[in-house]
Amino acid sequence: MCALLSGGGYAERVAVPAGQLLQVPAGVDLVTAAALPEVFCTVWSNVVMTAGLRKGEVLLVHGGASGIGTAAIQIGRALGARVAVTAGSAAKLERCRELGAEILVNYRDDDFVEVVREATGGHGADVVLDIMGGPYLARNLDVLAMDGRITIIGTLGGRDAQVNLGAVMKTRARVTGSLLRRRTPAGKAAVVAEVCEHVWPLIESGAVRPVVDRVLPMAQAAEAHRVLEAGEHVGKVLLTT
Ligand SMILES: NC(=O)c1ccc[n+]([C@@H]2O[C@H](COP(=O)([O-])OP(=O)(O)OC[C@H]3O[C@@H](n4cnc5c(N)ncnc54)[C@H](OP(=O)(O)O)[C@@H]3O)[C@@H](O)[C@H]2O)c1
């Protein structure tokens, strides 16, 4: 089994409510399975359960090469959406393209509002999955299509933002956010049940795959943190005991 934890993932043993357990998908080994619950529960609950991404819509994923981003690209494609991503290097954008992203924006060189608008014939993004928070909110509103949805799951850039409410009204924007950890056990179980029903078959068929950058022994946890902080990874970094 693998599990969606409520924290404490560095422990050697952990207790979770039964509703947070998932059968390891067929064809996935136990270590690789550790890469699945957190990212796919986060992506599914935000992009699908909250933002309601539909076939044919445009999904913009910030940090496309992150653990969350690599899962979001694949879920977006599996649902029949066009996927746009931001990432910080050409090599990472290429990895995103291999996973199914179509519109690629190097956030160091280009403005994602301009690139996504141009690539979609002015339409913009129907759903934005955001990890940057404050500094990206105004531009996330600018890139939004009519009736667009922004779902904020991280504040890597900061928590404060100033917003022109005209931009919210203009597109009938919906701005939401969530923290998986803050969901009750029943709330987590509801997400896990949907992920088992809808995502696990995609993993078992090979349409969606875990993206693991490297696996390190627990004794090298400091090295794992160094890799993450330096941004050297694409997807997940796993620790084993
Ligand atoms: N709310 C929830 O329930 C929940 C659950 C899980 C995770 N999260 C959050 O989701 C975020 C991603 O987690 P993770 O583990 O997948 O992270 P990660 O693998 O460490 O990746 C962080 C990403 O941030 C990107 N980034 C940095 N500056 C950026 C910018 N200016 N524009 C666009 N992207 C930028 C990096 O892109 P480059 O490497 O290309 O520079 C990198 O891909 C974190 O903030 C985490 O706390 C939230």
Coordinates of C-alpha atoms and ligand atoms in Angstrom, one line a residue:
M1 CA 0.0 0.0 0.0
C2 CA 1.0 3.7 -0.2
A3 CA -0.7 6.5 1.6
L4 CA -1.6 10.2 1.6
L5 CA 0.0 11.4 4.8
S6 CA -1.1 14.2 7.1
G7 CA 2.6 15.1 7.5
G8 CA 5.5 13.1 9.1
G9 CA 6.7 11.6 5.9
Y10 CA 10.3 11.2 7.1
A11 CA 9.3 8.7 9.8
E12 CA 10.2 5.1 9.4
R13 CA 6.6 4.1 10.4
V14 CA 3.5 6.1 10.2
A15 CA -0.2 5.6 11.1
V16 CA -2.9 6.9 8.7
P17 CA -6.6 6.6 8.7
A18 CA -7.7 3.8 6.4
G19 CA -9.3 6.2 4.0
Q20 CA -5.9 7.6 3.1
L21 CA -4.5 4.3 2.0
L22 CA -4.2 3.5 -1.7
Q23 CA -3.3 0.2 -3.3
V24 CA 0.0 0.5 -5.2
P25 CA -1.0 0.7 -8.8
A26 CA -0.2 -2.5 -10.9
G27 CA 3.2 -2.1 -12.6
V28 CA 4.6 0.4 -10.1
D29 CA 7.2 -0.7 -7.6
L30 CA 6.8 0.2 -3.9
V31 CA 9.5 2.9 -3.9
T32 CA 8.2 4.6 -7.0
A33 CA 4.7 4.5 -5.5
A34 CA 6.0 7.0 -2.8
A35 CA 6.0 9.6 -5.6
L36 CA 2.3 9.3 -6.3
P37 CA -0.2 10.1 -3.5
E38 CA 0.8 13.7 -2.5
V39 CA 1.1 15.1 -6.0
F40 CA -1.8 13.4 -7.7
C41 CA -4.1 14.1 -4.7
T42 CA -3.1 17.8 -4.9
V43 CA -3.5 18.1 -8.6
W44 CA -6.8 16.1 -8.8
S45 CA -8.4 18.0 -5.9
N46 CA -7.4 21.4 -7.3
V47 CA -7.5 21.1 -11.0
V48 CA -10.5 18.8 -11.3
M49 CA -12.6 18.8 -8.1
T50 CA -12.3 22.5 -7.5
A51 CA -11.4 24.1 -10.8
G52 CA -13.4 21.6 -12.9
L53 CA -11.0 21.5 -15.9
R54 CA -12.8 20.2 -19.0
K55 CA -11.8 18.7 -22.3
G56 CA -10.6 21.3 -24.8
E57 CA -9.8 23.9 -22.1
V58 CA -6.4 25.5 -21.5
L59 CA -4.6 24.6 -18.3
L60 CA -1.6 26.8 -17.3
V61 CA 0.7 25.0 -14.8
H62 CA 3.4 27.2 -13.1
G63 CA 6.6 25.2 -12.3
G64 CA 5.8 22.6 -14.9
A65 CA 9.0 20.6 -14.0
S66 CA 8.2 20.4 -10.3
G67 CA 6.8 17.3 -8.6
I68 CA 3.3 18.9 -8.7
G69 CA 3.8 20.3 -12.2
T70 CA 4.9 17.0 -13.9
A71 CA 1.7 15.4 -12.4
A72 CA -0.5 18.3 -13.5
I73 CA 0.7 18.3 -17.1
Q74 CA -0.1 14.6 -17.5
I75 CA -3.6 14.9 -15.8
G76 CA -4.4 17.9 -18.0
R77 CA -3.4 16.0 -21.2
A78 CA -5.3 12.9 -20.0
L79 CA -8.5 15.0 -19.6
G80 CA -8.0 16.4 -23.1
A81 CA -6.9 19.9 -22.1
R82 CA -4.2 21.9 -23.8
V83 CA -1.4 22.4 -21.3
A84 CA 0.8 25.5 -20.9
V85 CA 3.7 25.5 -18.5
T86 CA 6.3 27.8 -17.0
A87 CA 9.8 26.6 -16.1
G88 CA 13.2 28.2 -15.6
S89 CA 15.3 26.5 -18.3
A90 CA 15.1 25.1 -21.9
A91 CA 16.0 21.6 -20.6
K92 CA 13.1 21.6 -18.1
L93 CA 10.7 22.9 -20.7
E94 CA 11.8 20.1 -23.0
R95 CA 10.9 17.6 -20.2
C96 CA 7.5 19.3 -19.8
R97 CA 7.0 18.9 -23.6
E98 CA 7.7 15.2 -23.4
L99 CA 5.1 14.9 -20.7
G100 CA 2.5 16.5 -22.9
A101 CA 2.8 20.3 -22.4
E102 CA 2.2 22.2 -25.6
I103 CA 2.8 25.9 -24.7
L104 CA 6.2 26.4 -23.1
V105 CA 7.3 29.6 -21.3
N106 CA 10.7 30.2 -19.8
Y107 CA 9.7 32.5 -16.9
R108 CA 13.2 34.0 -16.8
D109 CA 13.0 35.3 -20.4
D110 CA 9.3 35.6 -21.4
D111 CA 6.0 36.9 -20.1
F112 CA 3.6 34.0 -19.7
V113 CA 0.6 36.3 -20.3
E114 CA 1.8 37.3 -23.7
V115 CA 3.0 33.8 -24.7
V116 CA -0.2 32.0 -23.6
R117 CA -2.5 34.7 -25.1
E118 CA -0.7 34.4 -28.4
A119 CA -0.6 30.6 -28.5
T120 CA -4.3 30.4 -27.8
G121 CA -5.4 33.0 -30.3
G122 CA -6.2 35.5 -27.5
H123 CA -8.3 33.0 -25.5
G124 CA -5.9 32.7 -22.5
A125 CA -6.0 30.0 -19.8
D126 CA -9.2 28.5 -18.4
V127 CA -7.5 27.1 -15.4
V128 CA -4.3 28.2 -13.7
L129 CA -2.5 26.0 -11.1
D130 CA -0.3 28.4 -9.2
I131 CA 2.5 27.7 -6.8
M132 CA 4.0 31.3 -6.8
G133 CA 1.3 33.2 -5.0
G134 CA 1.5 37.0 -4.4
P135 CA 3.8 38.1 -7.2
Y136 CA 1.9 36.1 -9.9
L137 CA -1.7 36.9 -8.9
A138 CA -2.1 40.0 -11.1
R139 CA -0.7 38.3 -14.2
N140 CA -2.6 35.1 -13.5
L141 CA -5.8 37.3 -13.6
D142 CA -4.5 38.9 -16.9
V143 CA -3.9 35.5 -18.6
L144 CA -7.4 34.2 -17.6
A145 CA -10.0 33.3 -20.2
M146 CA -13.7 34.2 -19.6
D147 CA -15.0 32.3 -16.5
G148 CA -11.5 31.2 -15.7
R149 CA -10.4 29.6 -12.5
I150 CA -7.1 30.2 -10.5
T151 CA -6.2 27.7 -7.9
I152 CA -3.3 28.6 -5.6
I153 CA -1.5 25.8 -3.8
G154 CA 1.8 27.5 -3.0
T155 CA 3.3 30.9 -2.1
L156 CA 6.9 30.3 -3.2
G157 CA 7.1 34.0 -4.3
G158 CA 5.3 35.5 -1.3
R159 CA 1.8 35.7 0.3
D160 CA 0.9 39.3 -0.3
A161 CA -0.7 40.7 -3.5
Q162 CA -2.4 43.8 -4.7
V163 CA -5.2 43.1 -7.1
N164 CA -7.1 45.2 -9.6
L165 CA -10.7 43.9 -8.9
G166 CA -11.7 45.1 -12.4
A167 CA -9.6 42.2 -13.7
V168 CA -11.6 39.8 -11.5
M169 CA -15.0 41.2 -12.7
K170 CA -14.0 41.4 -16.3
T171 CA -13.5 37.6 -16.7
R172 CA -15.9 36.5 -13.9
A173 CA -12.7 35.0 -12.4
R174 CA -12.8 32.6 -9.5
V175 CA -9.7 32.6 -7.3
T176 CA -9.4 29.7 -4.9
G177 CA -6.7 28.0 -2.9
S178 CA -6.2 25.0 -0.8
L179 CA -3.9 23.0 1.5
L180 CA -4.1 19.3 1.4
R181 CA -2.9 19.0 5.0
R182 CA -5.8 21.2 6.2
R183 CA -8.5 18.8 4.9
T184 CA -10.1 16.7 7.5
P185 CA -9.6 12.9 7.4
A186 CA -13.0 12.6 5.6
G187 CA -11.9 15.3 3.1
K188 CA -8.6 13.6 2.4
A189 CA -10.5 10.2 2.0
A190 CA -12.8 11.8 -0.5
V191 CA -9.8 13.0 -2.6
V192 CA -8.1 9.6 -2.3
A193 CA -11.2 7.8 -3.5
E194 CA -11.4 10.0 -6.6
V195 CA -7.7 9.6 -7.3
C196 CA -8.1 5.8 -7.0
E197 CA -11.1 5.8 -9.3
H198 CA -9.8 8.2 -12.0
V199 CA -6.0 8.5 -11.8
W200 CA -4.9 5.0 -10.9
P201 CA -6.3 3.5 -14.1
L202 CA -4.3 6.1 -16.1
I203 CA -1.2 5.0 -14.3
E204 CA -1.9 1.3 -14.8
S205 CA -2.5 1.9 -18.5
G206 CA 0.8 3.9 -18.8
A207 CA -1.1 7.1 -19.9
V208 CA 0.2 8.8 -16.8
R209 CA 3.5 8.0 -15.2
P210 CA 5.4 8.8 -12.0
V211 CA 8.3 11.2 -12.6
V212 CA 11.1 10.4 -10.2
D213 CA 14.3 12.5 -10.5
R214 CA 16.3 10.4 -8.1
V215 CA 16.1 8.0 -5.1
L216 CA 18.4 8.6 -2.2
P217 CA 18.9 6.8 1.1
M218 CA 17.6 8.6 4.2
A219 CA 21.1 9.1 5.4
Q220 CA 21.5 11.5 2.4
A221 CA 18.4 13.6 3.2
A222 CA 20.6 16.7 3.4
E223 CA 21.7 16.0 -0.2
A224 CA 18.1 15.6 -1.3
H225 CA 17.3 19.0 0.2
R226 CA 20.3 20.5 -1.5
V227 CA 19.0 19.2 -4.9
L228 CA 15.5 20.6 -4.3
E229 CA 16.8 23.9 -3.1
A230 CA 19.2 24.2 -6.1
G231 CA 16.3 23.3 -8.4
E232 CA 18.4 20.5 -10.0
H233 CA 15.4 18.1 -10.2
V234 CA 12.5 17.3 -12.5
G235 CA 9.7 15.6 -10.7
K236 CA 10.1 14.0 -7.3
V237 CA 13.1 13.3 -5.1
L238 CA 12.5 10.2 -3.0
L239 CA 14.1 9.0 0.3
T240 CA 14.3 5.4 1.2
T241 CA 15.1 3.6 4.5
Ligands
LIG1 N1 -1.5 23.2 -1.2 C1 -1.2 21.9 -1.2 O1 -2.0 21.1 -0.8 C2 0.1 21.5 -1.7 C3 0.5 20.1 -1.7 C4 1.7 19.8 -2.3 C5 2.6 20.8 -2.7 N2 2.2 22.1 -2.6 C6 3.1 23.2 -3.0 O2 3.3 23.0 -4.4 C7 4.5 23.7 -4.7 C8 5.3 22.7 -5.6 O3 5.8 21.6 -4.8 P1 6.8 20.6 -5.4 O4 7.3 19.7 -4.3 O5 6.3 20.0 -6.7 O6 8.0 21.7 -5.7 P2 9.4 21.5 -6.4 O7 9.5 20.2 -7.1 O8 10.4 21.8 -5.3 O9 9.4 22.7 -7.4 C9 9.3 24.0 -7.2 C10 9.1 24.6 -8.6 O10 9.0 26.1 -8.5 C11 9.3 26.5 -9.8 N3 9.5 28.0 -9.8 C12 10.4 28.7 -9.1 N4 10.3 30.0 -9.4 C13 9.3 30.1 -10.4 C14 8.7 31.2 -11.1 N5 9.1 32.4 -10.9 N6 7.7 30.9 -12.0 C15 7.3 29.6 -12.2 N7 7.8 28.5 -11.5 C16 8.8 28.8 -10.6 C17 10.6 25.8 -10.1 O11 10.8 25.9 -11.5 P3 12.2 25.7 -12.1 O12 12.9 24.5 -11.4 O13 11.9 25.4 -13.6 O14 13.0 27.0 -11.9 C18 10.2 24.4 -9.6 O15 9.7 23.6 -10.6 C19 5.2 24.0 -3.4 O16 5.0 25.4 -3.2 C20 4.5 23.2 -2.4 O17 4.5 23.7 -1.1 C21 1.0 22.4 -2.1

